[in-house]
Amino acid sequence: MLWGRCSSKYIAKFMTVAHFKSKGLKRSSPRPAKALCSDCGLCDTYYIHYVKEACAFLNQQVAELEQQAHGQSRDLDSEDDWYFGVHQQMLTARKKDPIPGAQWTGIVSTIGIEMLNRGLVEGVVCVQNTPEDRFQPMPVIARTPEDILAARVNKPTLSPNLSILEQIEQSGLKRLLVIGVGCQIQALRSVQDKLGLEKLYVLGTPCVDNVPRDGLQKFLETTSKSPETVVSYEFMQDFRVHFKHEDGSEEQVPFFGLKTDKLKNIFAPSCMSCFDYVNSLADLVVGYMGSPYGWQWVVVRNETGQEMLDLVMDQLKTQPVMSEGDRKSAVQNSIPAYDKGVTLPMWAAKLMGVVIDRIGPRGLEYARFSIDSHFTRNYLYVKRNYPEKLEGHVPAYAQKIVEQYTLPD
Ligand SMILES: Cc1cc2nc3c(=O)[nH]c(=O)nc-3n(C[C@H](O)[C@H](O)[C@H](O)COP(=O)(O)OP(=O)(O)OC[C@H]3O[C@@H](n4cnc5c(N)ncnc54)[C@H](O)[C@@H]3O)c2cc1C
């Protein structure tokens, strides 16, 4: 049995290496998911062997993996479940003492550090950047708090986090925390029992509209006044993109002023086909979109996630989640506008931003607004570009969300 497992694994490894050598392939070569590859990193390892089952874009299996990870899948009679996935609780939080340079207040990095310091895990999979480029992701297995801190802040590009899977096995690590976005975590969940781990903790972030590195450059150049000095940015709950620059200054650009006609093609096809915005398979999710402006949004999916959150509760200010406004007409109106690539003049965009910030959706309703807008857009994208995949690829909860709206052909 053991030989059987080892031999198939090493044959797979040998075949992968041999295949890459014989074809002289590089990382950018076509992958089994072809244009829909999100570059999660699985196919850079001998675990490519499992790609047909594991890849989020070849095999949509959210409900089955939810059952495996959380002991239950989404309750399709509960609207909160359609939107936010299986959860035990949601809350709004921020660190009392934020980590300078973190994307938000550094809850994610703090959880990683606590888990390492308390010996719950021996390593943390996270993403640093290359020495040459602050936005070029470099996945690592962090073994010290300094390594985790060096991974703080988003690298807003596709990141091959799972390319370190072979290192996990080779290093003999038994207790591991993986930090990642939805497509990475779906593939990880599919192969997790092959990694030889005693305990896996998964800390997820929501993720949407990710881009390859050249797409990011185009976004920065099209949207920011000083693209070369941007250190981070976020599509904020106040309907503006906030850019932070090297000198500490902040630049704000209203969503409605984005040059959608120019930016339409920068998003990765995988992200245009993704229906796992909220990272359904992580034990604990830390984002911002379900919380009011300035706060982070925390979703505890299972006992393991609660255990992780408990480690840092004394370092957090918290509030219950809230929800205000009605997103539905804004979403419905935005569907044809996005489809036609409508861009408002900047004065109108700013005005619209101010108005919608005053009366628009907040808290969980803002999260629903963002999920609805992206799922309707992505549904149309899959329908038009991959009609043969539509039925199997769109999960039942996403189908329910999309059905609330009238879509163009
Ligand atoms: C690509 C991306 C898109 C996101 N989109 C949304 C969104 O639409 N809505 C929302 O609510 N939240 C989103 N988030 C999450 C949010 O922006 C913050 O990352 C989250 O709230 C944690 O903030 P923090 O200060 O606690 O993180 P920090 O302490 O700064 O830690 C950030 C962590 O993110 C990891 N990371 C960085 N880049 C990547 C990457 N490319 N892939 C995987 N992991 C990475 C790092 O390893 C690091 O551990 C996104 C995150 C990423 C990485």
Tab-separated table of C-alpha atoms and ligand atoms in Angstrom:
chain	number	residue	atom	x	y	z
A	1	MET	CA	0.000	0.000	0.000
A	2	LEU	CA	2.739	2.381	1.081
A	3	TRP	CA	4.835	1.405	-1.932
A	4	GLY	CA	1.797	1.903	-4.098
A	5	ARG	CA	1.302	5.439	-2.770
A	6	CYS	CA	5.005	6.282	-2.890
A	7	SER	CA	5.552	4.824	-6.275
A	8	SER	CA	2.605	6.599	-7.866
A	9	LYS	CA	3.743	9.839	-6.254
A	10	TYR	CA	7.328	9.489	-7.479
A	11	ILE	CA	6.252	8.317	-10.897
A	12	ALA	CA	4.049	11.405	-11.048
A	13	LYS	CA	6.983	13.549	-9.939
A	14	PHE	CA	9.333	11.936	-12.419
A	15	MET	CA	6.815	12.304	-15.206
A	16	THR	CA	6.219	15.954	-14.367
A	17	VAL	CA	9.915	16.783	-14.271
A	18	ALA	CA	10.581	14.709	-17.385
A	19	HIS	CA	7.630	16.317	-19.154
A	20	PHE	CA	8.815	19.797	-18.306
A	21	LYS	CA	12.395	18.939	-19.315
A	22	SER	CA	11.481	17.246	-22.559
A	23	LYS	CA	9.176	20.060	-23.594
A	24	GLY	CA	11.479	22.743	-22.213
A	25	LEU	CA	8.405	24.238	-20.561
A	26	LYS	CA	8.559	27.231	-18.266
A	27	ARG	CA	6.081	28.285	-15.580
A	28	SER	CA	4.137	30.381	-18.043
A	29	SER	CA	3.436	27.405	-20.315
A	30	PRO	CA	-0.178	26.375	-20.866
A	31	ARG	CA	-1.681	24.458	-17.937
A	32	PRO	CA	-4.455	21.871	-17.882
A	33	ALA	CA	-6.968	24.659	-17.149
A	34	LYS	CA	-5.520	26.575	-20.128
A	35	ALA	CA	-6.669	30.219	-20.179
A	36	LEU	CA	-8.620	29.655	-16.977
A	37	CYS	CA	-5.495	28.785	-14.961
A	38	SER	CA	-5.292	31.050	-11.879
A	39	ASP	CA	-1.624	30.195	-11.359
A	40	CYS	CA	-2.345	28.789	-7.885
A	41	GLY	CA	0.943	26.876	-8.053
A	42	LEU	CA	-0.372	23.294	-7.906
A	43	CYS	CA	0.812	22.605	-11.449
A	44	ASP	CA	4.365	23.710	-10.582
A	45	THR	CA	4.636	20.612	-8.398
A	46	TYR	CA	4.221	16.890	-8.877
A	47	TYR	CA	0.738	17.323	-7.410
A	48	ILE	CA	-0.190	18.343	-10.952
A	49	HIS	CA	-1.080	14.669	-11.026
A	50	TYR	CA	-4.301	15.589	-9.140
A	51	VAL	CA	-5.140	18.704	-11.135
A	52	LYS	CA	-8.250	17.333	-12.822
A	53	GLU	CA	-9.958	16.870	-9.458
A	54	ALA	CA	-8.227	19.670	-7.566
A	55	CYS	CA	-8.351	22.672	-9.903
A	56	ALA	CA	-11.213	25.059	-9.097
A	57	PHE	CA	-11.630	25.768	-12.816
A	58	LEU	CA	-11.669	22.149	-13.998
A	59	ASN	CA	-13.785	20.669	-11.236
A	60	GLN	CA	-16.208	22.821	-9.266
A	61	GLN	CA	-16.734	20.926	-6.004
A	62	VAL	CA	-17.336	23.582	-3.363
A	63	ALA	CA	-20.235	21.746	-1.671
A	64	GLU	CA	-18.288	18.475	-1.336
A	65	LEU	CA	-15.205	20.221	0.012
A	66	GLU	CA	-17.287	22.302	2.447
A	67	GLN	CA	-18.642	19.030	3.811
A	68	GLN	CA	-15.094	17.715	4.180
A	69	ALA	CA	-13.666	20.886	5.765
A	70	HIS	CA	-16.589	22.090	7.893
A	71	GLY	CA	-18.722	18.972	8.350
A	72	GLN	CA	-21.569	20.637	6.405
A	73	SER	CA	-22.154	22.475	3.153
A	74	ARG	CA	-24.101	25.714	2.647
A	75	ASP	CA	-27.761	25.662	3.661
A	76	LEU	CA	-29.445	26.803	0.451
A	77	ASP	CA	-32.500	27.993	2.421
A	78	SER	CA	-30.384	30.522	4.295
A	79	GLU	CA	-29.535	33.708	2.387
A	80	ASP	CA	-26.556	34.348	4.651
A	81	ASP	CA	-25.174	30.949	3.637
A	82	TRP	CA	-25.582	31.612	-0.117
A	83	TYR	CA	-23.619	34.788	0.284
A	84	PHE	CA	-21.042	34.176	2.990
A	85	GLY	CA	-20.704	30.395	3.077
A	86	VAL	CA	-20.799	28.027	6.047
A	87	HIS	CA	-20.122	29.998	9.216
A	88	GLN	CA	-20.424	29.794	12.981
A	89	GLN	CA	-20.129	33.540	13.457
A	90	MET	CA	-19.168	36.780	11.710
A	91	LEU	CA	-17.805	39.884	13.357
A	92	THR	CA	-16.254	43.248	12.683
A	93	ALA	CA	-12.784	43.813	14.108
A	94	ARG	CA	-9.593	45.775	14.005
A	95	LYS	CA	-6.303	45.506	15.832
A	96	LYS	CA	-5.915	47.826	18.843
A	97	ASP	CA	-2.311	48.235	17.781
A	98	PRO	CA	-2.229	47.941	13.977
A	99	ILE	CA	0.854	46.535	12.242
A	100	PRO	CA	2.488	49.316	10.191
A	101	GLY	CA	2.532	48.449	6.501
A	102	ALA	CA	-0.139	45.733	6.752
A	103	GLN	CA	-2.945	45.735	4.199
A	104	TRP	CA	-5.471	46.699	6.869
A	105	THR	CA	-4.636	46.383	10.557
A	106	GLY	CA	-2.648	43.151	10.264
A	107	ILE	CA	-5.067	40.629	11.792
A	108	VAL	CA	-3.875	38.002	9.305
A	109	SER	CA	-0.177	38.451	10.089
A	110	THR	CA	-0.898	38.562	13.835
A	111	ILE	CA	-2.745	35.229	13.762
A	112	GLY	CA	0.172	33.659	11.853
A	113	ILE	CA	2.690	35.012	14.362
A	114	GLU	CA	0.685	33.847	17.389
A	115	MET	CA	0.283	30.366	15.949
A	116	LEU	CA	4.012	30.097	15.352
A	117	ASN	CA	5.003	31.608	18.723
A	118	ARG	CA	2.663	29.307	20.642
A	119	GLY	CA	3.943	26.214	18.819
A	120	LEU	CA	0.584	25.394	17.226
A	121	VAL	CA	2.314	25.241	13.852
A	122	GLU	CA	5.894	24.777	12.660
A	123	GLY	CA	5.507	26.819	9.492
A	124	VAL	CA	3.200	29.325	7.787
A	125	VAL	CA	2.664	29.443	4.019
A	126	CYS	CA	2.422	33.097	3.026
A	127	VAL	CA	3.495	35.430	0.219
A	128	GLN	CA	6.450	37.768	0.337
A	129	ASN	CA	7.540	39.811	-2.679
A	130	THR	CA	10.670	39.394	-4.794
A	131	PRO	CA	13.598	41.730	-3.973
A	132	GLU	CA	13.195	43.488	-7.346
A	133	ASP	CA	9.450	44.105	-7.378
A	134	ARG	CA	7.130	44.851	-4.446
A	135	PHE	CA	4.148	43.439	-6.321
A	136	GLN	CA	5.725	40.232	-7.633
A	137	PRO	CA	4.590	37.458	-5.283
A	138	MET	CA	7.120	35.049	-3.768
A	139	PRO	CA	5.433	32.263	-1.785
A	140	VAL	CA	7.410	31.038	1.230
A	141	ILE	CA	7.086	28.753	4.239
A	142	ALA	CA	7.675	31.223	7.068
A	143	ARG	CA	9.444	29.778	10.115
A	144	THR	CA	9.834	33.000	12.138
A	145	PRO	CA	7.597	35.984	13.022
A	146	GLU	CA	9.929	38.153	10.910
A	147	ASP	CA	9.252	35.970	7.861
A	148	ILE	CA	5.496	36.395	8.410
A	149	LEU	CA	5.801	40.145	8.848
A	150	ALA	CA	7.783	40.311	5.620
A	151	ALA	CA	4.719	38.817	3.889
A	152	ARG	CA	2.272	41.462	5.185
A	153	VAL	CA	0.280	43.538	2.668
A	154	ASN	CA	-1.470	42.221	-0.473
A	155	LYS	CA	0.470	41.387	-3.599
A	156	PRO	CA	-2.549	42.094	-5.819
A	157	THR	CA	-1.516	39.634	-8.507
A	158	LEU	CA	-1.994	35.933	-9.164
A	159	SER	CA	0.295	34.145	-6.731
A	160	PRO	CA	1.472	30.517	-7.065
A	161	ASN	CA	1.183	29.802	-3.323
A	162	LEU	CA	0.887	26.045	-3.828
A	163	SER	CA	4.241	25.891	-5.611
A	164	ILE	CA	5.679	25.225	-2.130
A	165	LEU	CA	3.668	21.989	-1.686
A	166	GLU	CA	6.675	19.768	-2.416
A	167	GLN	CA	8.750	21.664	0.135
A	168	ILE	CA	6.147	20.926	2.798
A	169	GLU	CA	6.495	17.224	2.325
A	170	GLN	CA	10.276	17.340	1.972
A	171	SER	CA	10.756	19.478	5.088
A	172	GLY	CA	8.856	16.979	7.246
A	173	LEU	CA	6.541	19.667	8.656
A	174	LYS	CA	3.605	18.151	10.492
A	175	ARG	CA	1.644	21.209	11.655
A	176	LEU	CA	1.063	23.963	9.162
A	177	LEU	CA	-0.901	27.175	8.625
A	178	VAL	CA	-1.663	28.140	5.032
A	179	ILE	CA	-2.766	31.695	4.210
A	180	GLY	CA	-4.360	32.075	0.793
A	181	VAL	CA	-7.191	33.074	-1.535
A	182	GLY	CA	-10.103	30.893	-2.709
A	183	CYS	CA	-8.673	29.143	-5.783
A	184	GLN	CA	-5.475	28.265	-3.911
A	185	ILE	CA	-7.452	26.931	-0.955
A	186	GLN	CA	-9.798	24.814	-3.080
A	187	ALA	CA	-6.831	23.035	-4.679
A	188	LEU	CA	-5.139	22.704	-1.282
A	189	ARG	CA	-8.243	21.128	0.291
A	190	SER	CA	-8.327	18.579	-2.531
A	191	VAL	CA	-4.787	17.360	-1.880
A	192	GLN	CA	-4.406	18.092	1.841
A	193	ASP	CA	-4.551	14.453	2.920
A	194	LYS	CA	-1.610	13.675	0.623
A	195	LEU	CA	0.761	16.116	2.336
A	196	GLY	CA	1.601	13.960	5.353
A	197	LEU	CA	0.389	16.622	7.812
A	198	GLU	CA	-0.992	15.987	11.301
A	199	LYS	CA	-2.853	19.291	11.386
A	200	LEU	CA	-3.599	21.884	8.726
A	201	TYR	CA	-4.972	25.314	9.607
A	202	VAL	CA	-6.341	27.459	6.770
A	203	LEU	CA	-6.613	31.246	7.052
A	204	GLY	CA	-8.267	32.731	3.980
A	205	THR	CA	-8.917	36.161	2.565
A	206	PRO	CA	-11.716	37.009	0.143
A	207	CYS	CA	-10.429	37.719	-3.355
A	208	VAL	CA	-11.841	39.163	-6.543
A	209	ASP	CA	-10.628	40.745	-9.806
A	210	ASN	CA	-7.061	39.554	-9.509
A	211	VAL	CA	-4.653	40.232	-12.351
A	212	PRO	CA	-1.402	38.979	-13.813
A	213	ARG	CA	1.580	41.286	-13.110
A	214	ASP	CA	1.314	43.106	-16.483
A	215	GLY	CA	-2.423	43.664	-15.917
A	216	LEU	CA	-1.619	45.224	-12.547
A	217	GLN	CA	0.805	47.607	-14.246
A	218	LYS	CA	-1.905	48.646	-16.685
A	219	PHE	CA	-4.355	49.206	-13.832
A	220	LEU	CA	-1.853	51.358	-11.916
A	221	GLU	CA	-0.915	53.368	-14.984
A	222	THR	CA	-4.527	53.905	-16.023
A	223	THR	CA	-5.845	54.773	-12.574
A	224	SER	CA	-3.177	56.336	-10.322
A	225	LYS	CA	-1.478	59.714	-10.790
A	226	SER	CA	1.827	58.194	-9.635
A	227	PRO	CA	1.840	54.476	-10.484
A	228	GLU	CA	5.506	53.921	-9.638
A	229	THR	CA	5.127	55.020	-5.997
A	230	VAL	CA	2.023	52.948	-5.122
A	231	VAL	CA	2.785	50.563	-2.236
A	232	SER	CA	-0.734	49.176	-1.786
A	233	TYR	CA	-4.332	49.828	-2.724
A	234	GLU	CA	-7.803	48.662	-1.833
A	235	PHE	CA	-11.267	48.907	-3.428
A	236	MET	CA	-12.732	50.436	-0.274
A	237	GLN	CA	-16.239	50.224	1.197
A	238	ASP	CA	-16.696	53.963	0.467
A	239	PHE	CA	-16.836	53.204	-3.280
A	240	ARG	CA	-13.365	54.601	-3.921
A	241	VAL	CA	-10.035	52.988	-4.697
A	242	HIS	CA	-7.530	54.100	-2.034
A	243	PHE	CA	-3.904	54.090	-3.151
A	244	LYS	CA	-1.146	54.379	-0.535
A	245	HIS	CA	2.098	55.898	-1.809
A	246	GLU	CA	5.718	55.549	-0.669
A	247	ASP	CA	5.706	58.965	1.042
A	248	GLY	CA	2.669	57.980	3.157
A	249	SER	CA	0.188	60.040	1.112
A	250	GLU	CA	-3.147	58.592	0.033
A	251	GLU	CA	-4.878	59.037	-3.324
A	252	GLN	CA	-8.577	58.268	-3.833
A	253	VAL	CA	-10.291	57.510	-7.139
A	254	PRO	CA	-14.075	56.901	-7.279
A	255	PHE	CA	-15.096	53.450	-8.584
A	256	PHE	CA	-17.466	55.109	-11.019
A	257	GLY	CA	-14.590	57.045	-12.578
A	258	LEU	CA	-12.517	53.957	-13.416
A	259	LYS	CA	-11.775	53.626	-17.105
A	260	THR	CA	-13.764	50.412	-17.419
A	261	ASP	CA	-13.387	50.304	-21.205
A	262	LYS	CA	-9.581	50.163	-20.833
A	263	LEU	CA	-9.577	47.920	-17.780
A	264	LYS	CA	-12.106	45.346	-18.906
A	265	ASN	CA	-9.527	42.913	-20.241
A	266	ILE	CA	-6.904	43.118	-17.518
A	267	PHE	CA	-8.571	40.707	-15.093
A	268	ALA	CA	-7.429	37.104	-15.291
A	269	PRO	CA	-9.994	34.858	-17.050
A	270	SER	CA	-9.911	32.675	-13.917
A	271	CYS	CA	-11.101	35.626	-11.808
A	272	MET	CA	-13.789	36.441	-14.393
A	273	SER	CA	-15.018	32.846	-13.907
A	274	CYS	CA	-14.690	32.618	-10.132
A	275	PHE	CA	-17.639	32.117	-7.787
A	276	ASP	CA	-15.653	31.718	-4.577
A	277	TYR	CA	-15.202	35.363	-3.627
A	278	VAL	CA	-15.603	34.617	0.111
A	279	ASN	CA	-13.085	31.760	0.355
A	280	SER	CA	-15.641	29.116	1.288
A	281	LEU	CA	-13.160	26.433	2.299
A	282	ALA	CA	-10.915	28.301	4.748
A	283	ASP	CA	-11.371	27.690	8.484
A	284	LEU	CA	-11.275	31.435	9.151
A	285	VAL	CA	-11.655	34.312	6.680
A	286	VAL	CA	-10.402	37.862	7.231
A	287	GLY	CA	-11.410	40.534	4.708
A	288	TYR	CA	-13.135	43.896	4.947
A	289	MET	CA	-16.177	43.974	2.672
A	290	GLY	CA	-18.808	42.866	5.239
A	291	SER	CA	-17.788	45.587	7.697
A	292	PRO	CA	-18.202	49.361	7.812
A	293	TYR	CA	-15.418	51.549	6.434
A	294	GLY	CA	-12.173	51.206	8.380
A	295	TRP	CA	-12.977	47.800	9.915
A	296	GLN	CA	-12.059	44.237	8.983
A	297	TRP	CA	-14.609	41.490	8.490
A	298	VAL	CA	-14.043	38.147	10.192
A	299	VAL	CA	-15.899	34.935	9.292
A	300	VAL	CA	-15.428	31.883	11.497
A	301	ARG	CA	-16.379	28.779	9.515
A	302	ASN	CA	-15.612	25.975	11.968
A	303	GLU	CA	-14.005	25.036	15.327
A	304	THR	CA	-10.500	25.291	13.909
A	305	GLY	CA	-11.235	28.826	12.757
A	306	GLN	CA	-12.565	29.726	16.214
A	307	GLU	CA	-9.401	28.325	17.794
A	308	MET	CA	-7.313	30.588	15.517
A	309	LEU	CA	-9.401	33.689	16.231
A	310	ASP	CA	-9.328	33.079	20.016
A	311	LEU	CA	-5.543	33.447	19.946
A	312	VAL	CA	-5.791	37.144	19.048
A	313	MET	CA	-9.117	38.264	20.547
A	314	ASP	CA	-7.374	40.190	23.340
A	315	GLN	CA	-5.534	42.223	20.664
A	316	LEU	CA	-8.733	43.222	18.819
A	317	LYS	CA	-11.493	45.797	19.140
A	318	THR	CA	-14.680	44.110	17.926
A	319	GLN	CA	-18.288	44.957	17.021
A	320	PRO	CA	-21.203	42.836	15.809
A	321	VAL	CA	-21.670	42.824	12.024
A	322	MET	CA	-24.238	45.328	10.703
A	323	SER	CA	-26.190	45.743	7.464
A	324	GLU	CA	-27.809	48.881	6.028
A	325	GLY	CA	-29.310	49.987	2.700
A	326	ASP	CA	-30.626	48.137	-0.328
A	327	ARG	CA	-28.196	47.101	-3.022
A	328	LYS	CA	-30.586	45.578	-5.544
A	329	SER	CA	-31.337	48.502	-7.883
A	330	ALA	CA	-27.683	49.646	-7.840
A	331	VAL	CA	-26.581	46.161	-8.887
A	332	GLN	CA	-29.258	45.874	-11.576
A	333	ASN	CA	-28.298	49.278	-13.046
A	334	SER	CA	-24.607	48.486	-12.995
A	335	ILE	CA	-24.970	45.287	-15.067
A	336	PRO	CA	-25.582	46.927	-18.498
A	337	ALA	CA	-23.284	49.856	-17.612
A	338	TYR	CA	-20.358	47.497	-16.966
A	339	ASP	CA	-21.254	45.401	-19.982
A	340	LYS	CA	-21.029	48.452	-22.242
A	341	GLY	CA	-17.882	49.747	-20.531
A	342	VAL	CA	-19.525	53.044	-19.543
A	343	THR	CA	-17.096	55.518	-17.915
A	344	LEU	CA	-18.412	58.664	-16.237
A	345	PRO	CA	-16.576	62.002	-16.414
A	346	MET	CA	-14.569	62.491	-13.200
A	347	TRP	CA	-16.843	65.236	-11.770
A	348	ALA	CA	-19.900	62.987	-12.176
A	349	ALA	CA	-18.018	59.991	-10.773
A	350	LYS	CA	-16.992	61.993	-7.693
A	351	LEU	CA	-20.536	63.231	-7.154
A	352	MET	CA	-21.934	59.740	-7.559
A	353	GLY	CA	-19.317	58.460	-5.099
A	354	VAL	CA	-20.383	61.021	-2.474
A	355	VAL	CA	-24.092	60.269	-2.915
A	356	ILE	CA	-23.755	56.507	-2.871
A	357	ASP	CA	-21.424	56.659	0.116
A	358	ARG	CA	-24.177	58.556	2.041
A	359	ILE	CA	-27.153	56.433	1.047
A	360	GLY	CA	-25.601	53.279	-0.361
A	361	PRO	CA	-25.253	49.803	1.147
A	362	ARG	CA	-23.084	49.299	4.232
A	363	GLY	CA	-21.693	46.357	6.170
A	364	LEU	CA	-23.069	43.002	5.028
A	365	GLU	CA	-25.245	44.766	2.424
A	366	TYR	CA	-22.090	46.240	0.858
A	367	ALA	CA	-20.629	42.702	0.737
A	368	ARG	CA	-23.824	41.479	-0.964
A	369	PHE	CA	-23.574	44.402	-3.421
A	370	SER	CA	-20.030	43.422	-4.325
A	371	ILE	CA	-20.823	39.694	-4.559
A	372	ASP	CA	-23.922	40.313	-6.715
A	373	SER	CA	-22.040	42.656	-9.069
A	374	HIS	CA	-19.186	40.201	-9.557
A	375	PHE	CA	-21.268	37.034	-9.786
A	376	THR	CA	-23.608	38.511	-12.424
A	377	ARG	CA	-20.627	39.755	-14.442
A	378	ASN	CA	-18.828	36.408	-14.094
A	379	TYR	CA	-21.938	34.428	-14.976
A	380	LEU	CA	-22.210	36.390	-18.230
A	381	TYR	CA	-18.511	35.882	-18.898
A	382	VAL	CA	-18.739	32.086	-18.507
A	383	LYS	CA	-21.984	31.931	-20.485
A	384	ARG	CA	-20.468	33.831	-23.387
A	385	ASN	CA	-16.955	32.366	-23.373
A	386	TYR	CA	-17.366	28.856	-21.961
A	387	PRO	CA	-21.045	27.954	-22.529
A	388	GLU	CA	-20.255	24.247	-22.260
A	389	LYS	CA	-18.939	24.792	-18.707
A	390	LEU	CA	-21.762	26.971	-17.411
A	391	GLU	CA	-23.955	24.335	-15.815
A	392	GLY	CA	-21.249	22.420	-13.982
A	393	HIS	CA	-19.079	25.395	-13.076
A	394	VAL	CA	-21.598	27.708	-11.378
A	395	PRO	CA	-22.349	26.435	-7.851
A	396	ALA	CA	-25.981	26.272	-6.695
A	397	TYR	CA	-25.565	29.219	-4.275
A	398	ALA	CA	-24.169	31.426	-7.064
A	399	GLN	CA	-27.012	30.405	-9.359
A	400	LYS	CA	-29.490	31.608	-6.696
A	401	ILE	CA	-27.680	34.925	-6.393
A	402	VAL	CA	-27.580	35.516	-10.149
A	403	GLU	CA	-31.251	34.569	-10.600
A	404	GLN	CA	-32.274	37.675	-8.631
A	405	TYR	CA	-31.319	39.869	-11.614
A	406	THR	CA	-32.242	40.362	-15.251
A	407	LEU	CA	-29.164	39.778	-17.397
A	408	PRO	CA	-28.484	40.741	-21.019
A	409	ASP	CA	-27.754	37.911	-23.473
B	1	LIG	C1	-5.473	39.389	-4.094
B	1	LIG	C2	-6.367	39.789	-2.939
B	1	LIG	C3	-7.652	40.317	-3.180
B	1	LIG	C4	-8.498	40.660	-2.121
B	1	LIG	N1	-9.764	41.127	-2.367
B	1	LIG	C5	-10.608	41.367	-1.335
B	1	LIG	C6	-11.960	41.779	-1.552
B	1	LIG	O1	-12.376	41.970	-2.695
B	1	LIG	N2	-12.782	41.949	-0.479
B	1	LIG	C7	-12.338	41.765	0.812
B	1	LIG	O2	-13.105	41.920	1.740
B	1	LIG	N3	-11.058	41.392	1.055
B	1	LIG	C8	-10.188	41.199	0.020
B	1	LIG	N4	-8.898	40.811	0.277
B	1	LIG	C9	-8.440	40.734	1.675
B	1	LIG	C10	-7.993	42.100	2.245
B	1	LIG	O3	-7.510	42.953	1.223
B	1	LIG	C11	-6.877	41.912	3.298
B	1	LIG	O4	-5.840	41.110	2.767
B	1	LIG	C12	-7.383	41.223	4.537
B	1	LIG	O5	-8.400	41.990	5.122
B	1	LIG	C13	-6.250	41.029	5.541
B	1	LIG	O6	-5.721	42.265	5.938
B	1	LIG	P1	-4.572	42.271	7.055
B	1	LIG	O7	-4.112	43.671	7.299
B	1	LIG	O8	-5.043	41.480	8.228
B	1	LIG	O9	-3.425	41.448	6.258
B	1	LIG	P2	-1.848	41.439	6.407
B	1	LIG	O10	-1.482	41.206	7.844
B	1	LIG	O11	-1.265	42.590	5.683
B	1	LIG	O12	-1.497	40.086	5.611
B	1	LIG	C14	-1.823	39.932	4.244
B	1	LIG	C15	-1.645	38.461	3.907
B	1	LIG	O13	-2.096	38.280	2.552
B	1	LIG	C16	-1.271	37.289	1.941
B	1	LIG	N5	-1.250	37.593	0.511
B	1	LIG	C17	-0.751	38.705	-0.074
B	1	LIG	N6	-0.926	38.655	-1.393
B	1	LIG	C18	-1.520	37.466	-1.668
B	1	LIG	C19	-1.931	36.833	-2.869
B	1	LIG	N7	-1.802	37.409	-4.067
B	1	LIG	N8	-2.498	35.591	-2.787
B	1	LIG	C20	-2.655	35.011	-1.580
B	1	LIG	N9	-2.295	35.570	-0.405
B	1	LIG	C21	-1.723	36.781	-0.448
B	1	LIG	C22	0.090	37.424	2.584
B	1	LIG	O14	0.700	36.165	2.667
B	1	LIG	C23	-0.215	37.970	3.985
B	1	LIG	O15	-0.134	36.941	4.935
B	1	LIG	C24	-8.034	40.480	-0.780
B	1	LIG	C25	-6.754	39.940	-0.532
B	1	LIG	C26	-5.924	39.596	-1.611
B	1	LIG	C27	-4.541	39.004	-1.298
